[in-house]
Coordinates of C-alpha atoms in Angstrom, one line a residue:
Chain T
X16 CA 124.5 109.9 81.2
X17 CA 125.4 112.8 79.3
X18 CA 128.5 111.7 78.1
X19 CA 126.5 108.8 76.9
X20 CA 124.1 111.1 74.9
X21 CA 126.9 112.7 73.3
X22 CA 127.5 109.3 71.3
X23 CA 123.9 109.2 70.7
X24 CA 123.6 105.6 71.2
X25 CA 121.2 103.5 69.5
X26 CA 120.2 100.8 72.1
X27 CA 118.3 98.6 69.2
X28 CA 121.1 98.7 67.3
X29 CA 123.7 97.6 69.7
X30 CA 121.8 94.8 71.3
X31 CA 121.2 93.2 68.0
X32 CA 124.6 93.7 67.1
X33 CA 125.9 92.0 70.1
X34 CA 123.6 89.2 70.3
X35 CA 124.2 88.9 66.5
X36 CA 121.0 89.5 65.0
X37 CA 121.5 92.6 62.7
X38 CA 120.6 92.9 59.4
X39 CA 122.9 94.0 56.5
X40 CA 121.6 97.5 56.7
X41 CA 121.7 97.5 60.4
X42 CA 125.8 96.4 60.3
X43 CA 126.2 99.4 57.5
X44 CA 124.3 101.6 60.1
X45 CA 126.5 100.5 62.8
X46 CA 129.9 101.1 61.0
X47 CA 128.6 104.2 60.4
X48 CA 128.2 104.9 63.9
X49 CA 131.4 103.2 64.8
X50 CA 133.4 105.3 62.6
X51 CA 132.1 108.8 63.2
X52 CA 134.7 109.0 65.8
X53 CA 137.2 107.5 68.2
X54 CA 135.1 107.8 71.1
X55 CA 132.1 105.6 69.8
X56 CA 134.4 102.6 69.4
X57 CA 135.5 103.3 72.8
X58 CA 132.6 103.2 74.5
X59 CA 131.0 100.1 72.1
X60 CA 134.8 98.3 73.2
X61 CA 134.0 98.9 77.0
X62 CA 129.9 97.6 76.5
X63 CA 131.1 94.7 74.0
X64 CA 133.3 93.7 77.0
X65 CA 130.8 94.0 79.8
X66 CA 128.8 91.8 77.1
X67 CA 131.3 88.8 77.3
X68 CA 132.2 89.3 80.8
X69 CA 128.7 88.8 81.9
X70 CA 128.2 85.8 79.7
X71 CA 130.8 83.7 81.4
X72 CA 128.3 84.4 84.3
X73 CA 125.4 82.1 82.9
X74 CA 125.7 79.1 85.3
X75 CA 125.6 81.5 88.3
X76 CA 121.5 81.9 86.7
X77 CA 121.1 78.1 85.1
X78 CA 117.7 76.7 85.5
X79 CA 120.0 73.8 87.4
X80 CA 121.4 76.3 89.6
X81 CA 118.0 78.1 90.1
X82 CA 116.4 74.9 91.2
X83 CA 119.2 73.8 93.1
X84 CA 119.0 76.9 95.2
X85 CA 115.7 76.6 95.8
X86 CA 116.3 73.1 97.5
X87 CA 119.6 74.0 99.1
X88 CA 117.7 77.4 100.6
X89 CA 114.9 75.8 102.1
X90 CA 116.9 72.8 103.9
X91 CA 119.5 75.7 105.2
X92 CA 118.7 80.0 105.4
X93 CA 114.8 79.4 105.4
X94 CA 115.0 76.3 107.2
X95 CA 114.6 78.5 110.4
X96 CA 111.9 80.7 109.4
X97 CA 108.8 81.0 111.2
X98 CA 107.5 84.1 109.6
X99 CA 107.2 84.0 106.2
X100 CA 107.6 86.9 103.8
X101 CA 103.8 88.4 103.2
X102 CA 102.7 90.4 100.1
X103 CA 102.0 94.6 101.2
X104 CA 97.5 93.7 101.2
X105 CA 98.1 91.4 104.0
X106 CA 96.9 92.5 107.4
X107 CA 98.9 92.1 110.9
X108 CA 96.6 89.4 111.6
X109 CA 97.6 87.0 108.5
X110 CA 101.2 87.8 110.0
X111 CA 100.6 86.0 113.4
X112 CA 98.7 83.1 111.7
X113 CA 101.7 82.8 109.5
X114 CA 103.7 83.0 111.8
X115 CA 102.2 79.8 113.6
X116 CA 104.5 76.7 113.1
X117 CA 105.4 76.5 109.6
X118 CA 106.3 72.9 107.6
X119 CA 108.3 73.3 104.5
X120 CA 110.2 70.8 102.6
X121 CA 111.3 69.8 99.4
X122 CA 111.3 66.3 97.5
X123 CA 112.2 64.0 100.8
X124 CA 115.1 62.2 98.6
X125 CA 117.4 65.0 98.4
X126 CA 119.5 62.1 95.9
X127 CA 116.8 62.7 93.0
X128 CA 115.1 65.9 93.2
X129 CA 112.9 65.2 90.0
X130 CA 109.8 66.3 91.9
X131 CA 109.9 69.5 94.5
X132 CA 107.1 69.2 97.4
X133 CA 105.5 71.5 99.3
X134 CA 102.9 71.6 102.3
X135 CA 101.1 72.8 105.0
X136 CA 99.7 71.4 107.9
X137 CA 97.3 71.9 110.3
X138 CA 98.6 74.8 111.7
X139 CA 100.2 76.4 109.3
X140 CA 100.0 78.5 106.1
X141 CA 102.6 79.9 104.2
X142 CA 103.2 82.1 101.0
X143 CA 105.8 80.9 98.5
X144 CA 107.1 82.1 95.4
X145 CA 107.4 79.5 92.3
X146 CA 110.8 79.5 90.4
X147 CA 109.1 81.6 87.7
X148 CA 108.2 84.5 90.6
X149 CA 104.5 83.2 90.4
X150 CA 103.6 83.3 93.8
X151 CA 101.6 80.8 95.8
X152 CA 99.9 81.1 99.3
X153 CA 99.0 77.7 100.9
X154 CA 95.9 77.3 103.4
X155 CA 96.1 75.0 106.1
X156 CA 96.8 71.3 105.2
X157 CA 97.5 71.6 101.5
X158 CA 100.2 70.5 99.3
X159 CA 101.7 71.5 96.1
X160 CA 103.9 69.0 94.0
X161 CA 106.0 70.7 90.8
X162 CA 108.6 69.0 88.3
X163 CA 112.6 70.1 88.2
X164 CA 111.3 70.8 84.6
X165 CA 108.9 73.4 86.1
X166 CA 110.7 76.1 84.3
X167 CA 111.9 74.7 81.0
X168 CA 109.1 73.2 80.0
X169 CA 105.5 73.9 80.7
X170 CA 104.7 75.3 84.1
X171 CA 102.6 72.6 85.6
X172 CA 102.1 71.4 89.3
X173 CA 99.4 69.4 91.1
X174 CA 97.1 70.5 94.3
X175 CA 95.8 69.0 97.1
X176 CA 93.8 71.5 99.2
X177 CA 93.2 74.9 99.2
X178 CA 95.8 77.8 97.7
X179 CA 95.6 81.2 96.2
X180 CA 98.2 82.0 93.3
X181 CA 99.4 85.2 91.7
X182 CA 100.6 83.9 88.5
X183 CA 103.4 85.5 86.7
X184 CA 102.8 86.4 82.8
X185 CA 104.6 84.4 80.3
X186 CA 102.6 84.2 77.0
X187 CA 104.3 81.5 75.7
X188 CA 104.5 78.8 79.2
X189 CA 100.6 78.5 80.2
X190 CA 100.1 77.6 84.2
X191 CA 98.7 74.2 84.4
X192 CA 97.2 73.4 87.9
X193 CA 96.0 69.7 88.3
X194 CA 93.6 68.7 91.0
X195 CA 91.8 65.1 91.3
X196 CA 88.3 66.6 90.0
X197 CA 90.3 68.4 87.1
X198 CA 92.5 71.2 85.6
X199 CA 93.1 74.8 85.5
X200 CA 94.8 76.8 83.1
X201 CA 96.0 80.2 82.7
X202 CA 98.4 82.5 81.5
X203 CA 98.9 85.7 84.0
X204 CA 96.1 86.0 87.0
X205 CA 94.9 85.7 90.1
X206 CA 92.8 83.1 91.6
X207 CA 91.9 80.7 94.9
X208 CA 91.2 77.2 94.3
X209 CA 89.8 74.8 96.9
X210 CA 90.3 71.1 95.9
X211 CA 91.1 68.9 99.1
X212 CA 91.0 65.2 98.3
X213 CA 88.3 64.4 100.9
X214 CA 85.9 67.0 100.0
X215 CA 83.5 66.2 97.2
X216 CA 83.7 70.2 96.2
X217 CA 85.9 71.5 94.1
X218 CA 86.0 75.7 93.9
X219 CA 87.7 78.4 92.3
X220 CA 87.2 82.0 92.7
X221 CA 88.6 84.2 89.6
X222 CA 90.3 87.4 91.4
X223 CA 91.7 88.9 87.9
X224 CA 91.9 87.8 84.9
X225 CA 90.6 84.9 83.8
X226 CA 90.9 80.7 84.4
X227 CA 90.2 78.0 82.2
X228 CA 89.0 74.5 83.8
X229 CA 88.7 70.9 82.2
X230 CA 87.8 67.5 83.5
X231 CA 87.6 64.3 82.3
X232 CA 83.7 64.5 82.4
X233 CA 83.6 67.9 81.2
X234 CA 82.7 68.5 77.3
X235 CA 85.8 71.7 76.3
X236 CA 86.6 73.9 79.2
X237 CA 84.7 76.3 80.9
X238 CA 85.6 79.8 81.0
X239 CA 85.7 81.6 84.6
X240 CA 86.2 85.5 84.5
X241 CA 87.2 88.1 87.4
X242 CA 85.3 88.0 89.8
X243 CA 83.5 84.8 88.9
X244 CA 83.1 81.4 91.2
X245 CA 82.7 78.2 89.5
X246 CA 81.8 74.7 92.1
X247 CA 82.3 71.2 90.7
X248 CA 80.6 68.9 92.2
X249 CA 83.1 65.4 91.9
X250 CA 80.0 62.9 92.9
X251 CA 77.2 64.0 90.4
X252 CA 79.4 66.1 88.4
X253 CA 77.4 69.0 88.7
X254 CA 79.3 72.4 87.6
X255 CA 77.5 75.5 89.0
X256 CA 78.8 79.3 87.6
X257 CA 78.1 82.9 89.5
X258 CA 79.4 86.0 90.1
X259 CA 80.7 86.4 93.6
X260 CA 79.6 89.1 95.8
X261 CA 82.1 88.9 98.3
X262 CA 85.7 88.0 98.2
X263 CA 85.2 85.7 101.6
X264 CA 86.6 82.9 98.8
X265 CA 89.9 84.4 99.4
X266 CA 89.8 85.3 103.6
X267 CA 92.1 82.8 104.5
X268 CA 94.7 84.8 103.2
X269 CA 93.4 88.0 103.5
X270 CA 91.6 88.2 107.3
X271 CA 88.9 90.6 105.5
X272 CA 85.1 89.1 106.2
X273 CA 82.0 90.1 104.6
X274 CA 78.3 88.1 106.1
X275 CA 75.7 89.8 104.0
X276 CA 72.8 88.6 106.0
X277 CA 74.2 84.8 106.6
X278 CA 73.1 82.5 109.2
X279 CA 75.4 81.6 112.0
X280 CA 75.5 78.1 110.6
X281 CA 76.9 79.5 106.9
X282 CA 79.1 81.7 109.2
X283 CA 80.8 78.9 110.6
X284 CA 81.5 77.2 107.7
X285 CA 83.1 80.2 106.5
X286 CA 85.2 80.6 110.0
X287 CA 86.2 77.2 109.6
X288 CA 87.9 77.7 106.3
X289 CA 89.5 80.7 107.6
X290 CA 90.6 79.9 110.9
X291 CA 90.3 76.1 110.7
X292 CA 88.0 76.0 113.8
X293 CA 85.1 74.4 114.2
X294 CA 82.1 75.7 116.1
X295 CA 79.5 74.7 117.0
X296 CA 75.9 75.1 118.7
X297 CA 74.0 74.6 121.1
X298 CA 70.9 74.0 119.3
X299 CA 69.0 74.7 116.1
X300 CA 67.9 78.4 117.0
X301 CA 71.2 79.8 117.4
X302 CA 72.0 78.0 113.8
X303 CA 69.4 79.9 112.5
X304 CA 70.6 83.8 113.9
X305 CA 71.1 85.8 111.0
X306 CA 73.6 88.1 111.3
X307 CA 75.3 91.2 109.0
X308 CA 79.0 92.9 109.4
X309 CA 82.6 93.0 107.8
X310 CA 85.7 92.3 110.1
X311 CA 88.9 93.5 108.8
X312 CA 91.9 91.2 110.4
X313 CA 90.7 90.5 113.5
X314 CA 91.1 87.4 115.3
X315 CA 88.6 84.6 115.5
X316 CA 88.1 85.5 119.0
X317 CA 87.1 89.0 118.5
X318 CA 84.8 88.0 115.7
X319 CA 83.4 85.2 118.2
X320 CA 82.8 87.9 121.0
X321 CA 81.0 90.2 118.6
X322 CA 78.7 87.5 117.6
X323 CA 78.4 86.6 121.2
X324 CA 77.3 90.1 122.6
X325 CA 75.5 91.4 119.5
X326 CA 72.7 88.1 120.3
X327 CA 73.9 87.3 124.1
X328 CA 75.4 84.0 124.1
X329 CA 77.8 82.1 125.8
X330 CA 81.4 81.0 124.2
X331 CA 82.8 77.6 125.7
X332 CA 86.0 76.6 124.0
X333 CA 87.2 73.3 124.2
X334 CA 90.3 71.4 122.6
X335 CA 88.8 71.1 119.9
X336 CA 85.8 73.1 119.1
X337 CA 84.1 76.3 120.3
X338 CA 80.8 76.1 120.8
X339 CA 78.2 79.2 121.2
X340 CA 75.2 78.4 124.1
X341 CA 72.4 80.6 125.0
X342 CA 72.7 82.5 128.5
X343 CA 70.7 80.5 130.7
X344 CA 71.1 82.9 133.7
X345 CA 70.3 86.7 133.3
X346 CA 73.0 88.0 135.6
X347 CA 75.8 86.4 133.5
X348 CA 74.7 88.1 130.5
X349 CA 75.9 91.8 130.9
X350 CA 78.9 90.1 132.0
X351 CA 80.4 89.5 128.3
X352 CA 81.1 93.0 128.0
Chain F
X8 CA 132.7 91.5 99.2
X9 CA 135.2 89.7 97.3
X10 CA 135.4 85.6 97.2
X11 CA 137.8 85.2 100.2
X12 CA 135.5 87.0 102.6
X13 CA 132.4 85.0 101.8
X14 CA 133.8 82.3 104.3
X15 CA 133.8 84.7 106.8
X16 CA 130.5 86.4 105.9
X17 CA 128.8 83.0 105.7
X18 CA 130.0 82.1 109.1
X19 CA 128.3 85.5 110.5
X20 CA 125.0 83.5 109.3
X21 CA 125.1 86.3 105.7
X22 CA 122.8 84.4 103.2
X23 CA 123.9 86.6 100.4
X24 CA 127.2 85.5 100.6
X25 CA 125.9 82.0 100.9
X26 CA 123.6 82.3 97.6
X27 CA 126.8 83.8 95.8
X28 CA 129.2 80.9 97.1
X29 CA 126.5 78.3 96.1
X30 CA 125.4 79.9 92.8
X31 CA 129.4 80.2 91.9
X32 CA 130.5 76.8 92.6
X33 CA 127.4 74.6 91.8
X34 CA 127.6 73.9 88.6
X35 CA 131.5 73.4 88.2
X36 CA 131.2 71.1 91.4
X37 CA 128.6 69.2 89.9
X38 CA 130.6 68.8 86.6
X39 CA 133.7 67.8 88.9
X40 CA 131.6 65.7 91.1
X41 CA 130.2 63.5 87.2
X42 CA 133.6 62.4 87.0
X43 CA 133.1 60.3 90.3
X44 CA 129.8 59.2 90.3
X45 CA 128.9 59.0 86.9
X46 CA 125.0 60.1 87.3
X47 CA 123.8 63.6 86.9
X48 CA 121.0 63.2 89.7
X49 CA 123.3 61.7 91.9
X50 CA 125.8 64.3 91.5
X51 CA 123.5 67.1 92.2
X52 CA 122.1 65.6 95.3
X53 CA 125.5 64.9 96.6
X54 CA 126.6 68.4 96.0
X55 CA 123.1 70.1 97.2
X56 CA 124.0 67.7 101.0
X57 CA 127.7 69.5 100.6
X58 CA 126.3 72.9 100.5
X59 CA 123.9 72.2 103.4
X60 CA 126.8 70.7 105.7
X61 CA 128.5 74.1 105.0
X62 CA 125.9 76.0 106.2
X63 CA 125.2 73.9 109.7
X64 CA 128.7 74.0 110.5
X65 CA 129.0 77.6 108.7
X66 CA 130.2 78.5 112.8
X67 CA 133.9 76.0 112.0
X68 CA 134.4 77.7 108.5
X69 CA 138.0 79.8 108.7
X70 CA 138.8 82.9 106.4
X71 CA 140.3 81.2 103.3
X72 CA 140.0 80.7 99.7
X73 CA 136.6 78.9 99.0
X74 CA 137.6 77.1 96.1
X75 CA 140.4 74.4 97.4
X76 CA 138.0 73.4 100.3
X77 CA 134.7 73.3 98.2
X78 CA 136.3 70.8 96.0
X79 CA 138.0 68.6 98.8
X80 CA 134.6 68.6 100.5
X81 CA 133.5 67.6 97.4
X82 CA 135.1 65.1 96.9
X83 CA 135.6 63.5 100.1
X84 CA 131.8 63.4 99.7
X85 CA 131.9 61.3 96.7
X86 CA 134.7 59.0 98.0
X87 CA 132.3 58.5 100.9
X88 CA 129.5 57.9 98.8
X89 CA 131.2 54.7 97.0
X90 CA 132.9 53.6 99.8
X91 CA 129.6 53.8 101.3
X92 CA 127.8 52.1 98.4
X93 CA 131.1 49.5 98.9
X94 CA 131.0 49.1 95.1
X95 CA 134.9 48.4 93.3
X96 CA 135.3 51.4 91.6
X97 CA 138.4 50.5 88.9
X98 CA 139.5 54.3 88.3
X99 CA 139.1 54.7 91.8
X100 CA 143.2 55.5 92.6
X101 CA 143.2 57.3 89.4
X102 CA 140.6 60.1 90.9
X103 CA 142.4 60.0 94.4
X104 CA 145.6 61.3 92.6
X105 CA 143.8 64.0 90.6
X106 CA 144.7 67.1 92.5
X107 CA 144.5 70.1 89.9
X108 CA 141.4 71.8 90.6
X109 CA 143.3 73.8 93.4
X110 CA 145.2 75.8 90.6
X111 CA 142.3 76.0 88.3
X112 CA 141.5 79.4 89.3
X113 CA 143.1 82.7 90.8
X114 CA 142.0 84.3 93.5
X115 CA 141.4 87.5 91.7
X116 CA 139.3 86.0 89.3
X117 CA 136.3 85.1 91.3
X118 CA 136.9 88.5 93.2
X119 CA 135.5 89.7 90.4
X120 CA 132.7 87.5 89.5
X121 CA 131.3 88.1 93.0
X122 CA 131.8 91.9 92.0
X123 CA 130.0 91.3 88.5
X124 CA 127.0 89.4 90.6
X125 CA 126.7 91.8 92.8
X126 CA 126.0 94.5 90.1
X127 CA 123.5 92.3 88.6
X128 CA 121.7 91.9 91.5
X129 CA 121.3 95.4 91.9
X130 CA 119.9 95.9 88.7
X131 CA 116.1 96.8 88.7
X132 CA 113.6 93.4 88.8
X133 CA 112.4 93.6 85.1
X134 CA 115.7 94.8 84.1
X135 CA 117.4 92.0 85.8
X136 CA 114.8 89.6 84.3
X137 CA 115.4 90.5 80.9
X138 CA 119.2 90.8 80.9
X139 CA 119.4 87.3 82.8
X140 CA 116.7 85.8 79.7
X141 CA 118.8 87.2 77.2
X142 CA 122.7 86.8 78.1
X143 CA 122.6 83.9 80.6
X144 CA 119.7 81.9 79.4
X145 CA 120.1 82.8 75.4
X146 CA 116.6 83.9 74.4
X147 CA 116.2 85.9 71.6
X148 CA 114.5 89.3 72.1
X149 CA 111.4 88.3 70.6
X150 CA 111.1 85.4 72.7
X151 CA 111.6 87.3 75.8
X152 CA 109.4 90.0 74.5
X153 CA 106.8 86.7 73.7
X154 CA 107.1 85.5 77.3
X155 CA 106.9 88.5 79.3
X156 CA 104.0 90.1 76.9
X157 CA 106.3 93.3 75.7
X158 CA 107.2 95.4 73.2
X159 CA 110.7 93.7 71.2
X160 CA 111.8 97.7 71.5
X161 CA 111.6 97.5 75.3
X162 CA 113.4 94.3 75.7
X163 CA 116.3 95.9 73.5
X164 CA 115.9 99.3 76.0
X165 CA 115.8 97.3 79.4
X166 CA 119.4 95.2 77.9
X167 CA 120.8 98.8 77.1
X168 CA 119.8 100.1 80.4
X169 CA 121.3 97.2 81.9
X170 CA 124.8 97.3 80.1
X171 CA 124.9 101.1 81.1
X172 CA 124.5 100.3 84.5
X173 CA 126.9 97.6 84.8
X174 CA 129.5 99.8 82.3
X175 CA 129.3 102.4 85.1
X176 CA 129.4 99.8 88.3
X177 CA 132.0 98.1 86.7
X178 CA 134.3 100.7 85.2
X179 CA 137.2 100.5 87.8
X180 CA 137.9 96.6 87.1
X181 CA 140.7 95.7 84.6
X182 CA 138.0 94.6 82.3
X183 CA 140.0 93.0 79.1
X184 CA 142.6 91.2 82.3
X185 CA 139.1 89.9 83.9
X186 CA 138.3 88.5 80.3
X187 CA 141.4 86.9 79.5
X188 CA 141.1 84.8 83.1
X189 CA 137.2 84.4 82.7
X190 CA 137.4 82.9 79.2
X191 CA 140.4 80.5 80.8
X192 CA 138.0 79.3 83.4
X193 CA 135.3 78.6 81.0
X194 CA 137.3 75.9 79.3
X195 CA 138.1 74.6 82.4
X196 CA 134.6 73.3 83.3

């Protein structure tokens, strides 16, 4: 470092000069520099050569190669992996659901791999990052569909289901998400949309920055800002804007629950989404319990048992439901403990 | 690492190795694999199944030079392809006797690119990013400055830091020798 000092480099200067965008003034400063002694031309020789050495490099980095790999990785190094990688905010608990079979695969004609797929199923989510380092978390049966021309051109892919995305800045390639009840578009945020196919609702929840949405019945765009929820309502084409208190929107990624004085009915549509369970109940009175806490990644068993104890019911799980029943007999009920 | 230990590496299940090897040799065996088939597509999906074989039988793959067996694999591949497609292919005999891509490089070359990818790789993420955007994919420092949403100035920086990094990584290689070799194997693809 010091002997670098010592020819007092001017960084601007020399990148210009080597990617050959100096001015006049800028070569005349140059020589200048090049000339006070033997030991700058020396040291511009050995960076000028680094320069071309590294160029002949370029198709190791091609957007070709780049996608390429991404095909070639998934059908061969990740092919094998059950646990995917998980950003730092993610709980243990996120880690074990991820860790649940996991279905990933690329364009199923590996002969003409215009179009790159990607999906979940039933019992699986997984996080992903996009060949421009946006990254994507999938909930449980969704898919995500993007062009070999992701990159070059515009970044656009289309969603069926439910996915939260970190979007990588690029000011000039905006992030175009298509769904069937409409688009989304944005330059560098953070934000969950639900869109399956067979749900009339479409959602998003804005966690930073800010989302532009269009459809086809739509008048311009509407705005959504951080923490902002916007539903779209695909039969009557009603759009409906507010803030969000909590960031429940986002729980099947992130395991962290907030019911602000919910019923258990609300609750379980909220469980359902996270752990893609359904309960159910015995009758219309337990539907009704209202109920108030925060669970930080804990399974939906724990959750369950809280619920159960907290108001004394009963948890029968079948195949596939659980269902909450009131204690008929009194000496079962300190038994839950 | 150096080129004739990625066989090995790869067989002990390294993915590094397997990402250099792949990133190294796509694009030429694409371009190679054009002269058979005649379809870009085609070409990539035939080399993308070649790479994939290599890494389900990575436990058969002996220590040797990648290069002679990546393009044999190659082109067996095509060959299998037509034979496959059972279509009269007129240059057919021609390719068969073509046989040079063995000598197209030296061993010590790609030594050295490994050693010049490694160094990248090490480089810092943003760092990387921009010295990728500018000398690999061309863009002009305001473009890259455009895309990621900074300063022209600090595009110009991150290069510099970059080229110091890789000056000091790379000073023990025979740098103008490395040149002379790369700029041959340019032409060649």
């Amino acid at each position: 470092m010091k002997k670098e000092d010592l020819h007092n480099v001017n960084w601007d200067l020399i990148s210009d000069i080597l990617t050959d965008k100096a001015s006049e003034n800028q070569k005349a400063e140059f020589e200048n520099w090049l000339n006070q002694n033997d030991s700058n031309s020396s040291f511009f020789n050995k960076i000028k050569e680094i320069w071309l050495k590294t160029g002949n490099l370029s198709h190791f980095y091609s957007a070709d190669t780049n996608y390429a790999w991404e095909i070639v990785k998934s059908k061969t190094v990740q092919k094998h992996t059950k646990v995917v990688k998980l950003k730092r905010t993610l709980s243990w608990a996120i880690s074990a659901a991820a860790s649940l079979l996991l279905i990933f695969y690329f364009s199923k004609n590996i002969r003409s791999p215009k179009e790159a797929t990607l999906s979940t199923t039933n019992n699986s989510i997984i996080a992903y990052k996009l060949p421009d380092n946006s990254e994507v978390d999938l909930n449980y049966q969704t898919e995500i569909k993007y062009n070999k021309k992701f990159i070059r051109k515009n970044r656009e892919l289309r969603l069926n289901g439910e996915a939260f995305f970190d979007i990588e800045k690029m000011k000039s390639k905006p992030f175009i998400i298509h769904t069937e009840q409409g688009s989304f578009k944005v330059l560098g945020t953070s934000f969950n949309i639900s869109s399956y196919k067979n749900d009339s609702l479409l959602s998003l929840f804005v966690k930073t920055g800010e989302v532009e949405f269009f459809s086809e019945n739509i008048k311009g765009s509407v705005i959504v800002k951080k923490g902002e929820q916007i539903h779209y309502n695909k039969i009557n084409k009603k759009l409906s804007k507010k803030k969000n208190k909590t960031e429940n929107f986002i729980a099947w990624k992130t395991k962290e629950l907030t019911f602000d004085d919910l019923t258990l009915e609300e609750i379980a549509a909220i469980l359902k989404r996270v752990y893609n369970t359904e309960i159910r109940f015995e009758n219309e009175n337990i539907q009704q319990i209202r109920f108030t806490a925060q669970f930080k990644g804990q399974s939906l068993d724990k959750i369950l048992k809280v619920i159960a104890i907290t108001f004394e019911l009963e948890i029968q799980k079948t195949d596939d439901y659980i269902k909450l029943l009131e204690v008929k007999n009194e000496q079962t009920k300190g038994q839950n403990n | 690492m150096t080129e004739k230990n990625l066989f090995e590496l790869i067989k002990a299940s390294d993915e590094k190795a397997f990402e250099i090897l792949f990133r190294m040799y796509y694009e030429p065996l694409v371009s190679f694999c054009i002269k058979y088939v005649n379809d870009r597509d085609l070409a990539n999906g035939l080399i993308q199944e070649v790479f994939v074989n290599i890494w389900e039988n990575r436990k058969n793959l002996r220590p040797q030079q990648p290069s002679p067996y990546l393009y044999r694999a190659a082109k067996n591949k095509c060959l299998n392809y037509i034979r496959h497609l059972n279509v009269k292919h007129e240059h057919h005999k021609e390719f068969e006797l073509e046989e040079s891509f063995e000598e197209i490089i030296t061993d010590e070359t790609n030594d050295k690119l490994v050693l010049i990818y490694n160094s990248i790789d090490k480089l810092p993420h943003q760092c990387k990013r921009i010295f990728i955007m500018s000398r690999m994919h061309g863009l002009k420092h305001k473009e890259i400055a455009e895309e990621l949403g900074i300063a022209i100035k600090t595009v110009k920086n991150q290069i510099g830091k970059a080229l110091k990094h890789l000056k000091t990584d790379l000073s023990h290689l025979d740098i103008l020798l490395v040149i002379s070799i790369l700029k041959l194997f340019s032409n060649k693809f």
